[in-house]
């Protein structure tokens, strides 16, 4: 568990995982180091930070939904800094065009030909700020790139960098003039998290501290690309035992059967749940998944994929996932 | 789920399927246009589902409803009665299905569907059709279940499985209701005879008219004897008495209208236990057999029994010529018990009017036969010796038994007796009676069945249509009516071994019914199969269809002593409760039976123990969370509880069932058991 035993700039033997390791505790130290590094900027949000990392390790995209000023962008910046990724940011507006995201062929006067000028999507970590402000056209350009991990312009296919990780943020209220993402596109995000207000103590520290933007530049890169790849491979090999799959299937089955849900979790949703639970188990330093892992990631994996029946409108994901967790027997 | 929601695809599929399956048994009965309308509605509904067409508008709906009402009225002449009613119900079912656009409508359609299934029982109650209708019931149930599922469940197979389970669960309840619900006579009677043609005996015999007699392998009736079965040669099942001859055709009475005869003379009596005025003319003299006849529908009133018969059944009456008659035409399988004394005397003194009727002959014709009668009469002193003379005439001359006799015209009896000399039972019976009447001896033709086949499985007798037979009855002074069967003289094997043996040379037995298993009696396994199938059907008729008020009363009083409605109701409620409790228990066990994993068993035991101490694990609570709560309450046992939980979690989730090392699992289990003991 993280209980502050790691100091601010504690040096972790990063070299220990240059080879694929079968001991998850090797990763555990490294991950803890990352979490505490991020915590220096985004204070008091350990759980959300760990979820965001789990999302990254599971090779999925992340949607952060919260009010303005809650630190969405800061979190994205910090993650990019800790990971040492090339980082680009798009501020989505209603007049944003697909070409503004994926790039466009530009005429080169000297060479006398069109040359593809890559857009901001060609980066390892893309922050899509206020994604719901853009028109569906622009949104789908990004979401398509997220799914395919490549971009096709004028018949040429340009692969996106590896890793390619999208953190999108959206503002849940003041929806005037916005285009909420439809369910099908929400599905592209492995997780959706909410940051929420900071705790009393954390807020005090924020108020006492300097401008977080400045501390971002001081961040230390913890993880290299190779190591990220190793971690992602390791996530794949985390054991998911049959009793756990039974539990996941019970959850999924319940969401499909119970009339409180308009529709249940899709197989893709179930897959996302297992993938995220694996990543979470790794973060917890275990090489097998236990039901707690599933329960921890379930709200952020499932809530944007579910919709309540009986006249519920919009997303009541939290209550629904809570209901799901409470109703389905872990053991059976 | 809201009632206004659209019908899920799953349910619609099953509704459409059950619509076609439910109407299918009526296809042959319904007018063609009804079927056309049903098909139209079905395909329209499919097109609506595929969003190609729109739901019908108000005017079209009104037009459909009113025009079909008018058409039914036009076709049947009424809107009531089973035929018109079924047609109306089926049309209503189709229309409702067509206009259905939300769940509420669909529930109505489901209920209508069950009714349509029920109407099929008006027309047939055989085991096969009951099985088929059960299948349709199952489809309607599947539709009902589909209605209650979310639109995302698109697998009709899964719905079907659930419907199947539901039906299975309802079987015990069905049995309780079947056995115990009092059988009350229907409050109304339906005329179900309709225009259905049935094969069977005809009440007119014209020997020599049809050149060939084709005989069907269909079952006429089954007989279940209490005790032994008489010899085949004694099995003369009387059905009809024909006493009028017009020179070609033998028929019943002067007029074919039985009613007019009944006006003149109470020809039938004995229904509902009323007295029989001519009872004195029957004398039973022993050699009694008791049996139960289970008849296939004939749409006629006449019943079959061995002479001299009497029946206690209230629906069975007794005619002046000593036959059993039912009060209404037999349109459903009908069973009645009979006791017959094979030694009897009937009408020892014959009333004048009866003697006249049984001496009736056309004024002229058949001179050679009349001469023969005169000649033979001169040679014999008494009536019975005249009968012997005539039978000897048949046996001495070159008569032969065949199903393909030549046609007869003109003086048919003469032609038959002196020229062709080939024929089957009715030729011989007809000629015999003619000779009797010419000599002034009252005689008549009796039509019915002779013989039968014993099903060794059920020990009952099967009488088929091809066992149909005609013989004669002669009235002898002092003895009354005596049976005389000239066919038995010419082809003894017909009476002793059945019609197949009698025709073994001619090879004409069932030559029209190539597919009938009866034709291939020499194939042993086929015969075995036929008997088995018949036995099952027989059991169905006897125990299911024949389970009437009397049988119910017998059965229940044998089971429970004297019964009354109060006791019945109490037992029914009790059994129903038991059945429901049993089902609930089954569900409960089923739910628990899942956890056969020994690790889980121990852990659950641990949870149970803790629950007894006041901290119950919530269903959604994982082992870790539960542990935290437990530790808070019982910090002193923390380490044990922690170890147990850890052991459980690790052993369960850190490896797959299959790869679990037997030994290490045993160690974990015993460690957990030890820990559990300390708690």
Coordinates of N, CA and C in Angstrom, one line a residue, chain B residues 381-563:
Chain B
X381 N -88.3 -80.2 -42.2 CA -89.5 -80.2 -41.4 C -89.6 -79.0 -40.6
X382 N -88.6 -78.5 -40.0 CA -88.7 -77.4 -39.2 C -87.9 -76.2 -39.7
X383 N -88.1 -75.1 -39.1 CA -87.3 -73.9 -39.5 C -85.8 -74.1 -39.4
X384 N -85.4 -74.7 -38.3 CA -84.0 -74.8 -38.1 C -83.4 -75.8 -39.1
X385 N -84.1 -76.8 -39.4 CA -83.5 -77.7 -40.4 C -83.5 -77.0 -41.8
X386 N -84.4 -76.1 -42.0 CA -84.3 -75.3 -43.3 C -83.1 -74.5 -43.3
X387 N -82.7 -73.9 -42.2 CA -81.5 -73.1 -42.1 C -80.3 -74.0 -42.4
X388 N -80.3 -75.2 -41.8 CA -79.2 -76.1 -42.1 C -79.2 -76.4 -43.6
X389 N -80.3 -76.7 -44.2 CA -80.4 -77.0 -45.6 C -79.7 -75.9 -46.4
X390 N -80.1 -74.6 -46.1 CA -79.6 -73.5 -46.9 C -78.1 -73.4 -46.7
X391 N -77.6 -73.6 -45.5 CA -76.2 -73.5 -45.3 C -75.4 -74.6 -46.0
X392 N -76.1 -75.8 -46.0 CA -75.5 -76.9 -46.7 C -75.4 -76.6 -48.2
X393 N -76.5 -75.9 -48.7 CA -76.4 -75.5 -50.1 C -75.2 -74.6 -50.4
X394 N -74.9 -73.7 -49.5 CA -73.8 -72.8 -49.7 C -72.5 -73.6 -49.7
X395 N -72.4 -74.6 -48.8 CA -71.1 -75.3 -48.7 C -70.9 -76.3 -49.8
X396 N -72.0 -76.8 -50.3 CA -71.9 -77.8 -51.3 C -71.6 -77.3 -52.7
X397 N -72.2 -76.1 -53.0 CA -71.9 -75.5 -54.3 C -70.6 -74.8 -54.3
X398 N -70.1 -74.4 -55.5 CA -68.8 -73.9 -55.6 C -68.7 -72.4 -55.3
X399 N -69.1 -72.0 -54.1 CA -69.0 -70.6 -53.7 C -67.6 -70.3 -53.2
X400 N -67.1 -69.1 -53.5 CA -65.8 -68.8 -53.0 C -65.8 -67.4 -52.4
X401 N -64.9 -67.2 -51.5 CA -64.8 -65.9 -50.8 C -63.8 -65.0 -51.4
X402 N -64.2 -63.8 -51.8 CA -63.2 -62.9 -52.5 C -63.6 -61.5 -52.2
X403 N -62.7 -60.6 -52.3 CA -63.0 -59.2 -52.1 C -63.2 -58.6 -53.5
X404 N -63.0 -59.3 -54.6 CA -63.1 -58.8 -55.9 C -64.2 -59.5 -56.7
X405 N -65.4 -59.5 -56.2 CA -66.5 -60.2 -56.9 C -66.9 -59.5 -58.2
X406 N -67.5 -60.3 -59.1 CA -68.0 -59.6 -60.3 C -69.2 -58.8 -59.9
X407 N -69.5 -57.8 -60.8 CA -70.7 -57.0 -60.5 C -72.0 -57.7 -60.8
X408 N -73.0 -57.3 -60.1 CA -74.3 -58.0 -60.2 C -75.3 -56.9 -60.7
X409 N -76.2 -57.4 -61.6 CA -77.3 -56.5 -62.1 C -78.6 -57.3 -62.1
X410 N -79.7 -56.6 -62.2 CA -81.0 -57.3 -62.4 C -81.4 -58.1 -61.2
X411 N -81.6 -59.3 -61.4 CA -82.0 -60.2 -60.3 C -80.7 -60.6 -59.6
X412 N -80.3 -59.8 -58.7 CA -79.0 -59.9 -58.1 C -78.8 -61.2 -57.3
X413 N -79.8 -61.6 -56.6 CA -79.7 -62.8 -55.7 C -79.5 -64.0 -56.6
X414 N -80.4 -64.1 -57.6 CA -80.3 -65.2 -58.6 C -79.0 -65.2 -59.2
X415 N -78.5 -64.1 -59.7 CA -77.2 -64.0 -60.4 C -76.1 -64.5 -59.5
X416 N -76.2 -64.1 -58.2 CA -75.1 -64.5 -57.3 C -75.2 -66.0 -56.9
X417 N -76.4 -66.5 -56.7 CA -76.6 -67.8 -56.2 C -76.3 -68.9 -57.3
X418 N -76.6 -68.5 -58.5 CA -76.6 -69.5 -59.6 C -75.5 -69.3 -60.6
X419 N -75.0 -68.0 -60.7 CA -74.0 -67.8 -61.8 C -72.6 -67.5 -61.2
X420 N -72.5 -66.3 -60.5 CA -71.2 -65.9 -60.2 C -70.6 -66.7 -59.0
X421 N -71.4 -66.8 -58.0 CA -70.9 -67.6 -56.8 C -69.6 -67.1 -56.2
X422 N -69.3 -65.8 -56.4 CA -68.2 -65.2 -55.7 C -68.6 -64.0 -55.0
X423 N -68.1 -63.9 -53.8 CA -68.5 -62.7 -53.1 C -67.9 -62.7 -51.7
X424 N -68.2 -61.6 -51.0 CA -67.8 -61.5 -49.6 C -69.0 -61.5 -48.7
X425 N -68.8 -61.2 -47.4 CA -69.8 -61.4 -46.4 C -71.1 -60.9 -46.7
X426 N -71.2 -59.7 -47.3 CA -72.6 -59.1 -47.5 C -73.3 -59.8 -48.6
X427 N -72.6 -60.3 -49.6 CA -73.3 -61.1 -50.6 C -74.0 -62.3 -50.0
X428 N -73.1 -63.0 -49.1 CA -73.7 -64.2 -48.5 C -74.8 -63.9 -47.5
X429 N -74.6 -62.9 -46.7 CA -75.6 -62.6 -45.7 C -76.9 -62.2 -46.5
X430 N -76.7 -61.4 -47.5 CA -77.9 -60.9 -48.3 C -78.7 -62.1 -48.9
X431 N -77.9 -62.9 -49.5 CA -78.6 -64.1 -50.2 C -79.3 -65.0 -49.2
X432 N -78.6 -65.1 -48.0 CA -79.1 -66.0 -47.0 C -80.4 -65.5 -46.5
X433 N -80.4 -64.2 -46.1 CA -81.6 -63.6 -45.6 C -82.7 -63.6 -46.6
X434 N -82.4 -63.4 -47.9 CA -83.4 -63.5 -48.9 C -84.0 -64.9 -49.0
X435 N -83.2 -65.9 -48.9 CA -83.7 -67.3 -48.9 C -84.6 -67.6 -47.7
X436 N -84.2 -67.0 -46.5 CA -85.0 -67.2 -45.3 C -86.3 -66.6 -45.5
X437 N -86.3 -65.3 -45.9 CA -87.6 -64.6 -46.0 C -88.5 -65.2 -47.0
X438 N -87.9 -65.7 -48.1 CA -88.7 -66.3 -49.2 C -89.5 -67.5 -48.6
X439 N -88.8 -68.2 -47.6 CA -89.5 -69.3 -47.0 C -90.3 -69.0 -45.8
X440 N -90.5 -67.7 -45.6 CA -91.4 -67.2 -44.5 C -90.8 -67.3 -43.1
X441 N -89.4 -67.3 -43.1 CA -88.8 -67.2 -41.8 C -88.2 -65.9 -41.6
X442 N -88.6 -65.2 -40.5 CA -88.1 -63.8 -40.3 C -86.5 -63.9 -40.2
X443 N -85.9 -62.9 -40.9 CA -84.4 -62.9 -40.9 C -84.0 -61.5 -41.2
X444 N -82.8 -61.1 -40.8 CA -82.3 -59.8 -41.0 C -80.7 -59.8 -41.1
X445 N -80.2 -58.8 -41.7 CA -78.7 -58.7 -41.8 C -78.2 -57.9 -40.6
X446 N -77.1 -58.4 -40.0 CA -76.5 -57.6 -39.0 C -75.1 -57.2 -39.5
X447 N -74.8 -55.9 -39.4 CA -73.5 -55.5 -39.8 C -72.7 -55.1 -38.5
X448 N -71.5 -55.3 -38.6 CA -70.6 -55.0 -37.5 C -69.2 -55.4 -37.8
X449 N -68.6 -55.9 -36.8 CA -67.2 -56.4 -37.0 C -67.1 -57.8 -36.4
X450 N -66.2 -58.5 -37.0 CA -66.0 -59.9 -36.5 C -64.6 -60.1 -36.2
X451 N -64.3 -60.7 -35.1 CA -62.9 -61.0 -34.7 C -62.2 -59.8 -34.1
X452 N -60.9 -59.7 -34.4 CA -60.1 -58.7 -33.8 C -58.7 -59.3 -33.5
X453 N -57.8 -58.4 -33.1 CA -56.5 -58.9 -32.9 C -56.1 -58.5 -31.5
X454 N -55.5 -59.5 -30.8 CA -55.1 -59.2 -29.4 C -53.7 -58.6 -29.4
X455 N -53.7 -57.5 -28.7 CA -52.4 -56.8 -28.4 C -51.8 -57.5 -27.2
X456 N -50.7 -58.2 -27.4 CA -50.2 -59.0 -26.2 C -49.6 -58.1 -25.1
X457 N -49.3 -56.8 -25.5 CA -48.8 -55.9 -24.5 C -49.8 -55.5 -23.5
X458 N -51.0 -55.1 -24.0 CA -52.0 -54.6 -23.2 C -53.1 -55.6 -22.8
X459 N -53.0 -56.8 -23.6 CA -54.0 -57.8 -23.4 C -55.3 -57.4 -23.9
X460 N -55.4 -56.3 -24.7 CA -56.7 -55.9 -25.2 C -56.9 -56.3 -26.6
X461 N -58.1 -56.1 -27.1 CA -58.4 -56.5 -28.4 C -58.5 -55.3 -29.3
X462 N -57.9 -55.4 -30.5 CA -58.0 -54.4 -31.5 C -58.9 -54.8 -32.6
X463 N -59.9 -54.0 -32.9 CA -60.8 -54.3 -34.0 C -60.6 -53.2 -35.1
X464 N -60.2 -53.6 -36.3 CA -59.9 -52.7 -37.3 C -61.0 -52.6 -38.3
X465 N -61.0 -51.6 -39.2 CA -62.0 -51.4 -40.1 C -62.1 -52.6 -41.1
X466 N -61.0 -53.3 -41.3 CA -61.0 -54.4 -42.2 C -61.7 -55.6 -41.6
X467 N -62.0 -55.6 -40.3 CA -62.7 -56.6 -39.6 C -64.2 -56.5 -39.8
X468 N -64.6 -55.5 -40.6 CA -66.0 -55.3 -40.8 C -66.6 -56.5 -41.4
X469 N -67.8 -56.8 -41.0 CA -68.4 -58.1 -41.4 C -70.0 -57.9 -41.4
X470 N -70.6 -58.7 -42.2 CA -72.0 -58.8 -42.2 C -72.5 -60.2 -42.1
X471 N -73.4 -60.5 -41.3 CA -73.9 -61.8 -41.1 C -75.5 -61.7 -41.0
X472 N -76.1 -62.8 -40.6 CA -77.6 -62.8 -40.6 C -78.1 -63.3 -39.2
X473 N -79.3 -62.9 -38.9 CA -80.0 -63.4 -37.8 C -81.3 -64.0 -38.2
X474 N -81.6 -65.1 -37.8 CA -82.8 -65.8 -38.1 C -83.7 -65.9 -36.9
X475 N -85.0 -65.7 -37.1 CA -85.8 -66.0 -35.9 C -86.4 -67.4 -36.0
X476 N -86.1 -68.2 -35.0 CA -86.6 -69.5 -35.0 C -87.7 -69.6 -33.9
X477 N -88.8 -70.2 -34.1 CA -89.8 -70.3 -33.1 C -89.3 -71.0 -31.9
X478 N -89.6 -70.4 -30.7 CA -89.2 -71.0 -29.5 C -87.8 -70.7 -29.1
X479 N -87.0 -70.3 -30.1 CA -85.6 -70.0 -29.7 C -85.2 -68.5 -29.8
X480 N -86.1 -67.8 -30.6 CA -85.8 -66.4 -30.8 C -84.8 -66.2 -31.9
X481 N -84.1 -65.0 -31.8 CA -83.1 -64.7 -32.9 C -81.9 -65.5 -32.7
X482 N -81.4 -66.1 -33.8 CA -80.2 -66.9 -33.7 C -79.2 -66.4 -34.8
X483 N -78.0 -66.4 -34.5 CA -77.0 -65.9 -35.5 C -76.8 -67.0 -36.5
X484 N -76.7 -66.6 -37.8 CA -76.3 -67.6 -38.8 C -75.4 -66.8 -39.7
X485 N -74.2 -67.4 -39.9 CA -73.2 -66.7 -40.7 C -72.8 -67.6 -41.9
X486 N -73.4 -67.3 -43.0 CA -73.1 -68.1 -44.2 C -71.6 -68.0 -44.6
X487 N -71.0 -66.9 -44.3 CA -69.6 -66.7 -44.7 C -68.8 -67.7 -44.0
X488 N -69.1 -68.0 -42.7 CA -68.4 -69.0 -42.0 C -68.4 -70.4 -42.6
X489 N -69.5 -70.6 -43.3 CA -69.6 -71.9 -44.0 C -68.7 -72.0 -45.2
X490 N -68.6 -70.9 -45.9 CA -67.9 -70.9 -47.2 C -66.4 -70.7 -46.9
X491 N -66.1 -69.7 -46.0 CA -64.7 -69.5 -45.7 C -64.5 -69.5 -44.2
X492 N -64.4 -70.7 -43.6 CA -64.3 -70.8 -42.1 C -63.1 -70.0 -41.6
X493 N -62.1 -69.9 -42.4 CA -60.9 -69.2 -41.9 C -61.2 -67.7 -41.7
X494 N -62.2 -67.1 -42.4 CA -62.5 -65.7 -42.2 C -62.9 -65.5 -40.7
X495 N -63.7 -66.4 -40.2 CA -64.2 -66.2 -38.9 C -63.3 -66.7 -37.8
X496 N -62.5 -67.8 -38.2 CA -61.6 -68.3 -37.1 C -60.3 -67.6 -37.1
X497 N -59.8 -67.2 -38.2 CA -58.4 -66.6 -38.2 C -58.4 -65.1 -38.7
X498 N -59.5 -64.7 -39.2 CA -59.5 -63.3 -39.7 C -59.5 -63.2 -41.2
X499 N -59.7 -62.0 -41.6 CA -59.9 -61.8 -43.0 C -58.6 -62.0 -43.8
X500 N -57.4 -61.8 -43.1 CA -56.2 -61.9 -43.9 C -56.0 -63.3 -44.3
X501 N -56.3 -64.3 -43.4 CA -56.1 -65.7 -43.7 C -57.0 -66.1 -44.8
X502 N -58.2 -65.6 -44.7 CA -59.2 -65.9 -45.7 C -58.8 -65.5 -47.1
X503 N -58.0 -64.5 -47.2 CA -57.7 -63.9 -48.5 C -56.2 -64.3 -48.9
X504 N -55.6 -65.2 -48.1 CA -54.2 -65.4 -48.3 C -53.9 -65.8 -49.8
X505 N -54.8 -66.5 -50.5 CA -54.6 -66.9 -51.8 C -54.7 -65.7 -52.8
X506 N -55.7 -64.9 -52.4 CA -56.1 -63.9 -53.4 C -55.1 -62.7 -53.3
X507 N -54.4 -62.6 -52.2 CA -53.4 -61.5 -52.0 C -54.0 -60.1 -52.0
X508 N -55.3 -60.0 -51.7 CA -56.0 -58.7 -51.9 C -56.1 -58.0 -50.5
X509 N -55.5 -58.6 -49.5 CA -55.7 -58.0 -48.2 C -54.9 -56.7 -48.1
X510 N -55.7 -55.6 -47.8 CA -55.1 -54.3 -47.7 C -54.2 -53.9 -48.8
X511 N -54.7 -54.3 -50.0 CA -53.8 -54.0 -51.2 C -53.8 -52.5 -51.5
X512 N -54.8 -51.7 -50.9 CA -54.8 -50.3 -51.2 C -53.9 -49.6 -50.2
X513 N -53.6 -50.2 -49.1 CA -52.9 -49.5 -48.0 C -51.5 -50.0 -47.9
X514 N -50.7 -49.5 -48.9 CA -49.3 -50.0 -49.0 C -48.5 -49.7 -47.7
X515 N -48.9 -48.5 -47.1 CA -48.0 -48.0 -46.1 C -48.5 -48.6 -44.7
X516 N -49.6 -49.2 -44.6 CA -50.0 -49.6 -43.3 C -49.2 -50.8 -42.8
X517 N -48.7 -50.6 -41.6 CA -47.9 -51.7 -41.0 C -48.7 -53.0 -40.8
X518 N -50.0 -52.9 -40.8 CA -50.8 -54.1 -40.7 C -50.7 -55.0 -41.9
X519 N -50.2 -54.4 -43.0 CA -50.1 -55.2 -44.2 C -48.9 -56.2 -44.1
X520 N -48.0 -55.8 -43.2 CA -46.7 -56.5 -43.1 C -46.6 -57.3 -41.8
X521 N -47.7 -58.0 -41.5 CA -47.7 -58.7 -40.2 C -46.7 -59.8 -40.1
X522 N -46.1 -60.2 -41.3 CA -45.1 -61.3 -41.2 C -43.8 -60.7 -40.7
X523 N -43.6 -59.4 -40.7 CA -42.4 -58.8 -40.2 C -42.5 -58.6 -38.7
X524 N -41.7 -59.4 -38.0 CA -41.9 -59.5 -36.6 C -41.7 -58.2 -35.9
X525 N -40.6 -57.5 -36.1 CA -40.3 -56.3 -35.3 C -41.4 -55.2 -35.6
X526 N -41.9 -55.2 -36.9 CA -42.8 -54.2 -37.2 C -44.1 -54.4 -36.4
X527 N -44.5 -55.7 -36.3 CA -45.7 -56.0 -35.5 C -45.5 -55.6 -34.1
X528 N -44.3 -55.9 -33.6 CA -44.0 -55.6 -32.2 C -44.2 -54.1 -32.0
X529 N -43.6 -53.3 -32.9 CA -43.7 -51.9 -32.8 C -45.1 -51.4 -32.9
X530 N -45.9 -52.0 -33.8 CA -47.3 -51.6 -34.0 C -48.0 -51.9 -32.7
X531 N -47.8 -53.0 -32.1 CA -48.4 -53.3 -30.8 C -48.1 -52.4 -29.7
X532 N -46.8 -52.0 -29.7 CA -46.3 -51.1 -28.6 C -47.0 -49.8 -28.8
X533 N -47.0 -49.3 -30.1 CA -47.6 -48.0 -30.4 C -49.0 -48.0 -30.0
X534 N -49.7 -49.1 -30.4 CA -51.1 -49.2 -30.0 C -51.3 -49.2 -28.5
X535 N -50.4 -49.9 -27.9 CA -50.6 -50.0 -26.4 C -50.5 -48.6 -25.8
X536 N -49.5 -47.8 -26.2 CA -49.3 -46.5 -25.7 C -50.6 -45.7 -26.0
X537 N -51.1 -45.8 -27.2 CA -52.3 -45.0 -27.5 C -53.5 -45.5 -26.7
X538 N -53.5 -46.8 -26.4 CA -54.6 -47.4 -25.6 C -54.5 -46.8 -24.2
X539 N -53.3 -46.8 -23.7 CA -53.1 -46.2 -22.3 C -53.6 -44.8 -22.3
X540 N -53.2 -44.1 -23.4 CA -53.6 -42.6 -23.4 C -55.1 -42.5 -23.4
X541 N -55.8 -43.3 -24.2 CA -57.2 -43.2 -24.3 C -57.9 -43.6 -23.0
X542 N -57.3 -44.6 -22.4 CA -58.0 -45.1 -21.2 C -57.7 -44.2 -20.0
X543 N -56.4 -43.8 -19.8 CA -56.1 -43.1 -18.6 C -56.2 -41.6 -18.7
X544 N -56.0 -41.1 -19.9 CA -56.1 -39.6 -20.0 C -57.4 -39.2 -20.5
X545 N -57.8 -39.6 -21.7 CA -59.1 -39.2 -22.3 C -60.2 -39.8 -21.5
X546 N -60.0 -41.1 -21.1 CA -61.1 -41.8 -20.4 C -61.3 -41.4 -19.0
X547 N -60.4 -40.5 -18.5 CA -60.5 -40.2 -17.1 C -61.7 -39.3 -16.8
X548 N -62.8 -39.9 -16.7 CA -64.0 -39.1 -16.5 C -64.5 -39.1 -15.1
X549 N -65.6 -38.5 -14.8 CA -66.1 -38.4 -13.5 C -66.1 -39.7 -12.7
X550 N -66.6 -40.7 -13.4 CA -66.7 -42.0 -12.8 C -65.3 -42.6 -12.4
X551 N -64.5 -42.6 -13.4 CA -63.1 -43.1 -13.2 C -62.4 -42.3 -12.1
X552 N -62.6 -41.0 -12.1 CA -62.0 -40.2 -11.1 C -62.5 -40.6 -9.7
X553 N -63.8 -40.7 -9.6 CA -64.4 -41.1 -8.3 C -63.8 -42.4 -7.9
X554 N -63.8 -43.4 -8.8 CA -63.2 -44.7 -8.5 C -61.8 -44.6 -8.0
X555 N -61.0 -43.9 -8.8 CA -59.6 -43.8 -8.5 C -59.4 -43.1 -7.1
X556 N -60.1 -42.0 -6.9 CA -59.8 -41.2 -5.7 C -60.3 -42.0 -4.5
X557 N -61.5 -42.7 -4.6 CA -62.0 -43.4 -3.5 C -61.1 -44.6 -3.1
X558 N -60.5 -45.1 -4.2 CA -59.5 -46.2 -3.9 C -58.3 -45.7 -3.2
X559 N -58.0 -44.4 -3.5 CA -56.8 -43.8 -3.0 C -57.0 -43.3 -1.6
X560 N -58.2 -42.6 -1.4 CA -58.3 -41.8 -0.2 C -59.6 -42.2 0.5
X561 N -60.2 -43.3 0.2 CA -61.5 -43.5 0.8 C -62.6 -42.6 0.2
X562 N -63.7 -42.5 0.9 CA -64.8 -41.7 0.3 C -64.4 -40.3 0.1
X563 N -64.8 -39.7 -1.0 CA -64.3 -38.3 -1.3 C -65.6 -37.4 -1.4

